[in-house]
């Protein structure tokens, strides 16, 4: 059942950004679409795939996919919000670094982040 763009029964699409994994890229932090489970990289990441997912799919509500974080963000309204617990897992694996994934993050990664 979808509640205003949130479907608690859909699991995440994987443990990393779908598009970065396909292209061999890297991310700073991860976001999970609350409607379809798509995992994309955050707005500070070089490719900003979570925002791109919103623009292309129209799914405006994302949740942090970082360990220990449970906040939601609405891209359309540019506001944080509360939402229900989504299907597990609730974050990428604890042994996966941020930025990540291991082995693909350049040494000068901080200079490549979006402000």
Coordinates of N, CA and C in Angstrom, one line a residue:
X1 N 0.8 -1.2 0.0 CA 0.0 0.0 0.0 C 0.9 1.2 0.0
X2 N 0.6 2.2 -0.9 CA 1.4 3.4 -1.0 C 0.7 4.5 -0.2
X3 N 1.4 5.2 0.7 CA 0.9 6.3 1.5 C 1.5 7.6 1.1
X4 N 0.9 8.4 0.2 CA 1.5 9.7 -0.2 C 2.9 9.5 -0.6
X5 N 3.2 8.6 -1.5 CA 4.5 8.5 -2.1 C 5.5 7.6 -1.2
X6 N 4.9 6.9 -0.2 CA 5.7 6.0 0.6 C 5.1 4.7 0.6
X7 N 5.9 3.7 0.2 CA 5.4 2.3 0.2 C 6.3 1.5 1.1
X8 N 5.9 1.3 2.4 CA 6.7 0.6 3.4 C 7.1 -0.8 3.0
X9 N 6.4 -1.5 2.1 CA 6.7 -2.9 1.8 C 7.8 -3.1 0.8
X10 N 8.2 -2.1 0.1 CA 9.2 -2.3 -1.0 C 10.6 -2.2 -0.4
X11 N 11.4 -3.3 -0.6 CA 12.8 -3.3 -0.1 C 13.7 -2.4 -1.0
X12 N 14.9 -2.0 -0.5 CA 15.8 -1.2 -1.3 C 16.3 -2.0 -2.5
X13 N 16.7 -1.2 -3.5 CA 17.1 -1.9 -4.8 C 18.5 -2.5 -4.6
X14 N 19.2 -2.3 -3.6 CA 20.5 -2.8 -3.4 C 21.3 -2.2 -2.2
X15 N 22.6 -2.3 -2.2 CA 23.3 -1.8 -1.1 C 24.1 -0.5 -1.5
X16 N 24.0 -0.1 -2.8 CA 24.7 1.1 -3.2 C 23.9 1.8 -4.3
X17 N 24.4 2.9 -4.7 CA 23.7 3.7 -5.8 C 23.6 2.9 -7.1
X18 N 22.4 2.7 -7.6 CA 22.2 1.8 -8.8 C 23.1 2.3 -9.9
X19 N 23.0 3.6 -10.2 CA 23.6 4.2 -11.4 C 25.1 4.2 -11.2
X20 N 25.6 4.6 -10.0 CA 27.1 4.6 -9.8 C 27.6 3.2 -9.9
X21 N 26.9 2.2 -9.4 CA 27.4 0.8 -9.5 C 27.5 0.4 -11.0
X22 N 26.5 0.8 -11.8 CA 26.5 0.5 -13.2 C 27.6 1.1 -14.0
X23 N 27.9 2.4 -13.6 CA 29.0 3.1 -14.3 C 30.4 3.1 -13.7
X24 N 30.5 2.4 -12.6 CA 31.8 2.4 -11.9 C 32.1 3.6 -11.1
X25 N 31.1 4.4 -10.8 CA 31.2 5.6 -10.0 C 31.3 5.4 -8.5
X26 N 31.2 6.5 -7.8 CA 31.2 6.4 -6.3 C 30.3 7.5 -5.8
X27 N 30.0 7.4 -4.5 CA 29.0 8.3 -3.8 C 29.6 8.7 -2.5
X28 N 29.0 9.8 -2.0 CA 29.3 10.3 -0.7 C 28.4 9.7 0.3
X29 N 27.1 9.9 0.2 CA 26.0 9.2 1.0 C 24.9 8.7 0.1
X30 N 24.1 7.8 0.7 CA 23.1 7.2 -0.1 C 21.7 7.6 0.4
X31 N 20.7 7.6 -0.6 CA 19.3 7.9 -0.3 C 18.5 6.8 -1.0
X32 N 17.4 6.5 -0.3 CA 16.5 5.4 -0.8 C 15.1 6.0 -1.1
X33 N 14.6 5.7 -2.3 CA 13.3 6.2 -2.7 C 12.2 5.5 -1.8
X34 N 11.4 6.3 -1.1 CA 10.4 5.7 -0.2 C 9.2 5.1 -1.0
X35 N 9.2 5.3 -2.3 CA 8.1 4.8 -3.1 C 8.4 3.5 -3.8
X36 N 9.6 3.4 -4.4 CA 10.0 2.2 -5.2 C 11.3 1.5 -4.7
X37 N 12.0 2.1 -3.7 CA 13.2 1.4 -3.1 C 14.5 1.7 -3.9
X38 N 14.4 2.5 -4.9 CA 15.6 2.8 -5.7 C 16.6 3.5 -4.8
X39 N 17.9 3.0 -4.8 CA 18.9 3.6 -4.0 C 19.8 4.5 -4.9
X40 N 19.9 5.7 -4.6 CA 20.7 6.7 -5.3 C 21.6 7.5 -4.4
X41 N 22.6 8.2 -5.0 CA 23.6 8.9 -4.3 C 23.0 10.3 -3.9
X42 N 23.5 10.9 -2.9 CA 22.9 12.2 -2.3 C 23.3 13.4 -3.2
X43 N 22.8 14.5 -2.8 CA 23.0 15.8 -3.6 C 24.4 16.3 -3.4
X44 N 25.2 15.8 -2.4 CA 26.6 16.2 -2.3 C 27.5 15.3 -3.2
X45 N 27.0 14.2 -3.6 CA 27.8 13.3 -4.4 C 28.0 13.8 -5.8
X46 N 29.0 13.4 -6.5 CA 29.3 14.0 -7.8 C 28.1 13.8 -8.8
X47 N 27.4 12.7 -8.8 CA 26.4 12.4 -9.8 C 24.9 12.7 -9.4
X48 N 24.7 12.9 -8.1 CA 23.4 13.3 -7.6 C 22.2 12.4 -8.1
X49 N 22.4 11.1 -8.1 CA 21.4 10.2 -8.7 C 20.1 10.1 -7.9
X50 N 20.0 10.4 -6.6 CA 18.7 10.4 -5.9 C 17.8 11.5 -6.5
X51 N 18.4 12.7 -6.6 CA 17.7 13.8 -7.2 C 17.3 13.5 -8.7
X52 N 18.2 12.9 -9.4 CA 17.8 12.6 -10.8 C 16.7 11.6 -10.8
X53 N 16.6 10.6 -9.9 CA 15.5 9.7 -9.8 C 14.2 10.5 -9.6
X54 N 14.2 11.4 -8.7 CA 13.0 12.2 -8.5 C 12.6 12.9 -9.7
X55 N 13.5 13.6 -10.4 CA 13.2 14.3 -11.6 C 12.7 13.4 -12.7
X56 N 13.2 12.2 -12.9 CA 12.8 11.3 -13.9 C 11.6 10.5 -13.6
X57 N 11.5 9.9 -12.4 CA 10.4 9.0 -12.0 C 9.3 9.8 -11.3
X58 N 9.6 11.0 -10.8 CA 8.5 11.7 -10.1 C 8.3 11.3 -8.7
X59 N 9.2 10.4 -8.2 CA 9.1 9.9 -6.8 C 9.8 10.9 -5.9
X60 N 9.1 11.7 -5.2 CA 9.7 12.9 -4.5 C 10.2 12.6 -3.1
X61 N 9.8 11.5 -2.5 CA 10.2 11.3 -1.1 C 11.4 10.3 -1.0
X62 N 12.4 10.7 -0.4 CA 13.6 9.8 -0.2 C 13.8 9.7 1.3
X63 N 14.5 8.6 1.7 CA 14.9 8.4 3.1 C 16.4 8.2 3.1
X64 N 17.1 8.6 4.1 CA 18.5 8.4 4.2 C 18.7 6.9 4.2
X65 N 19.8 6.4 3.6 CA 20.2 5.0 3.6 C 21.5 4.8 4.2
X66 N 21.8 5.7 5.2 CA 23.0 5.7 6.0 C 22.7 5.0 7.4
X67 N 23.6 4.2 7.9 CA 23.4 3.6 9.2 C 23.1 4.6 10.3
X68 N 22.1 4.4 11.1 CA 21.8 5.2 12.2 C 20.9 6.4 11.8
X69 N 20.6 6.6 10.6 CA 19.7 7.7 10.1 C 18.4 7.2 9.6
X70 N 17.3 7.9 10.0 CA 16.0 7.4 9.5 C 15.1 8.6 8.9
X71 N 15.7 9.7 8.7 CA 15.0 10.9 8.3 C 14.5 10.7 6.8
X72 N 13.4 11.4 6.5 CA 12.9 11.5 5.1 C 13.0 12.9 4.6
X73 N 13.1 13.0 3.3 CA 13.2 14.3 2.6 C 12.3 14.3 1.4
X74 N 11.5 15.4 1.3 CA 10.6 15.6 0.1 C 11.3 16.6 -0.9
X75 N 11.7 16.1 -2.0 CA 12.4 16.9 -3.0 C 11.4 18.0 -3.5
X76 N 10.1 17.7 -3.7 CA 9.2 18.7 -4.3 C 9.0 19.9 -3.3
X77 N 8.8 19.6 -2.0 CA 8.6 20.7 -1.1 C 9.8 21.2 -0.4
X78 N 11.0 20.5 -0.6 CA 12.2 20.8 0.0 C 12.1 20.8 1.5
X79 N 11.4 19.8 2.1 CA 11.2 19.8 3.5 C 11.4 18.3 4.0
X80 N 11.9 18.3 5.3 CA 12.1 17.0 5.9 C 10.7 16.6 6.4
X81 N 10.5 15.3 6.6 CA 9.2 14.8 7.1 C 9.4 13.5 7.9
X82 N 8.4 13.0 8.6 CA 8.4 11.8 9.2 C 7.7 10.8 8.4
X83 N 8.1 9.5 8.5 CA 7.4 8.5 7.7 C 7.5 7.2 8.5
X84 N 6.8 6.1 8.0 CA 6.8 4.8 8.6 C 8.1 4.1 8.4
X85 N 8.3 3.1 9.2 CA 9.5 2.2 8.9 C 9.3 1.5 7.6
X86 N 10.4 1.5 6.8 CA 10.4 0.9 5.5 C 10.9 -0.5 5.6
X87 N 10.7 -1.3 4.6 CA 11.2 -2.7 4.6 C 12.7 -2.7 4.7
X88 N 13.2 -3.7 5.5 CA 14.7 -3.8 5.6 C 15.4 -4.2 4.3
X89 N 16.7 -4.0 4.3 CA 17.5 -3.3 5.2 C 17.3 -1.8 5.2
X90 N 17.6 -1.2 6.3 CA 17.4 0.2 6.5 C 18.6 1.1 6.1
X91 N 19.7 0.5 5.8 CA 20.9 1.2 5.5 C 21.9 0.3 4.7
X92 N 22.9 0.9 4.1 CA 23.9 0.1 3.5 C 24.6 -0.7 4.5
X93 N 25.3 -1.8 4.2 CA 26.1 -2.6 5.2 C 27.1 -1.7 6.0
X94 N 27.2 -2.0 7.2 CA 28.1 -1.3 8.1 C 29.5 -1.3 7.6
X95 N 29.9 -2.4 7.0 CA 31.3 -2.5 6.5 C 31.6 -1.7 5.2
X96 N 30.5 -1.1 4.6 CA 30.6 -0.3 3.4 C 30.9 1.1 3.8
X97 N 32.1 1.6 3.4 CA 32.4 3.0 3.8 C 31.6 4.1 3.2
X98 N 31.6 5.2 3.8 CA 31.1 6.5 3.2 C 32.2 7.5 3.3
X99 N 32.6 8.0 2.1 CA 32.1 7.7 0.8 C 32.5 6.3 0.4
X100 N 31.8 5.8 -0.6 CA 32.0 4.4 -1.0 C 31.7 4.3 -2.5
X101 N 31.8 3.1 -3.0 CA 32.2 1.9 -2.3 C 33.7 1.8 -2.2
X102 N 34.2 1.0 -1.3 CA 35.7 0.8 -1.2 C 36.3 0.5 -2.5
X103 N 37.4 1.1 -2.8 CA 38.1 0.9 -4.0 C 37.8 1.7 -5.2
X104 N 36.7 2.5 -5.1 CA 36.3 3.4 -6.2 C 36.3 4.9 -5.9
X105 N 36.6 5.2 -4.6 CA 36.6 6.6 -4.2 C 38.0 7.2 -4.5
X106 N 38.1 8.3 -5.2 CA 39.4 8.9 -5.5 C 40.0 9.5 -4.3
X107 N 41.3 9.6 -4.3 CA 42.0 10.2 -3.1 C 41.6 11.7 -2.9
X108 N 41.2 12.4 -3.9 CA 40.8 13.8 -3.8 C 39.3 13.9 -3.8
X109 N 38.6 12.9 -3.2 CA 37.1 12.9 -3.2 C 36.5 14.2 -2.7
X110 N 37.1 14.8 -1.7 CA 36.5 16.0 -1.0 C 36.3 17.1 -2.0
X111 N 37.3 17.2 -2.9 CA 37.2 18.3 -3.9 C 36.2 18.1 -5.0
X112 N 35.6 16.9 -5.1 CA 34.6 16.5 -6.1 C 33.2 16.6 -5.6
X113 N 33.0 16.9 -4.3 CA 31.6 17.0 -3.8 C 30.9 18.3 -4.2
X114 N 29.6 18.2 -4.3 CA 28.8 19.4 -4.5 C 28.6 20.2 -3.2
X115 N 28.7 21.5 -3.2 CA 28.5 22.2 -2.0 C 27.0 22.2 -1.5

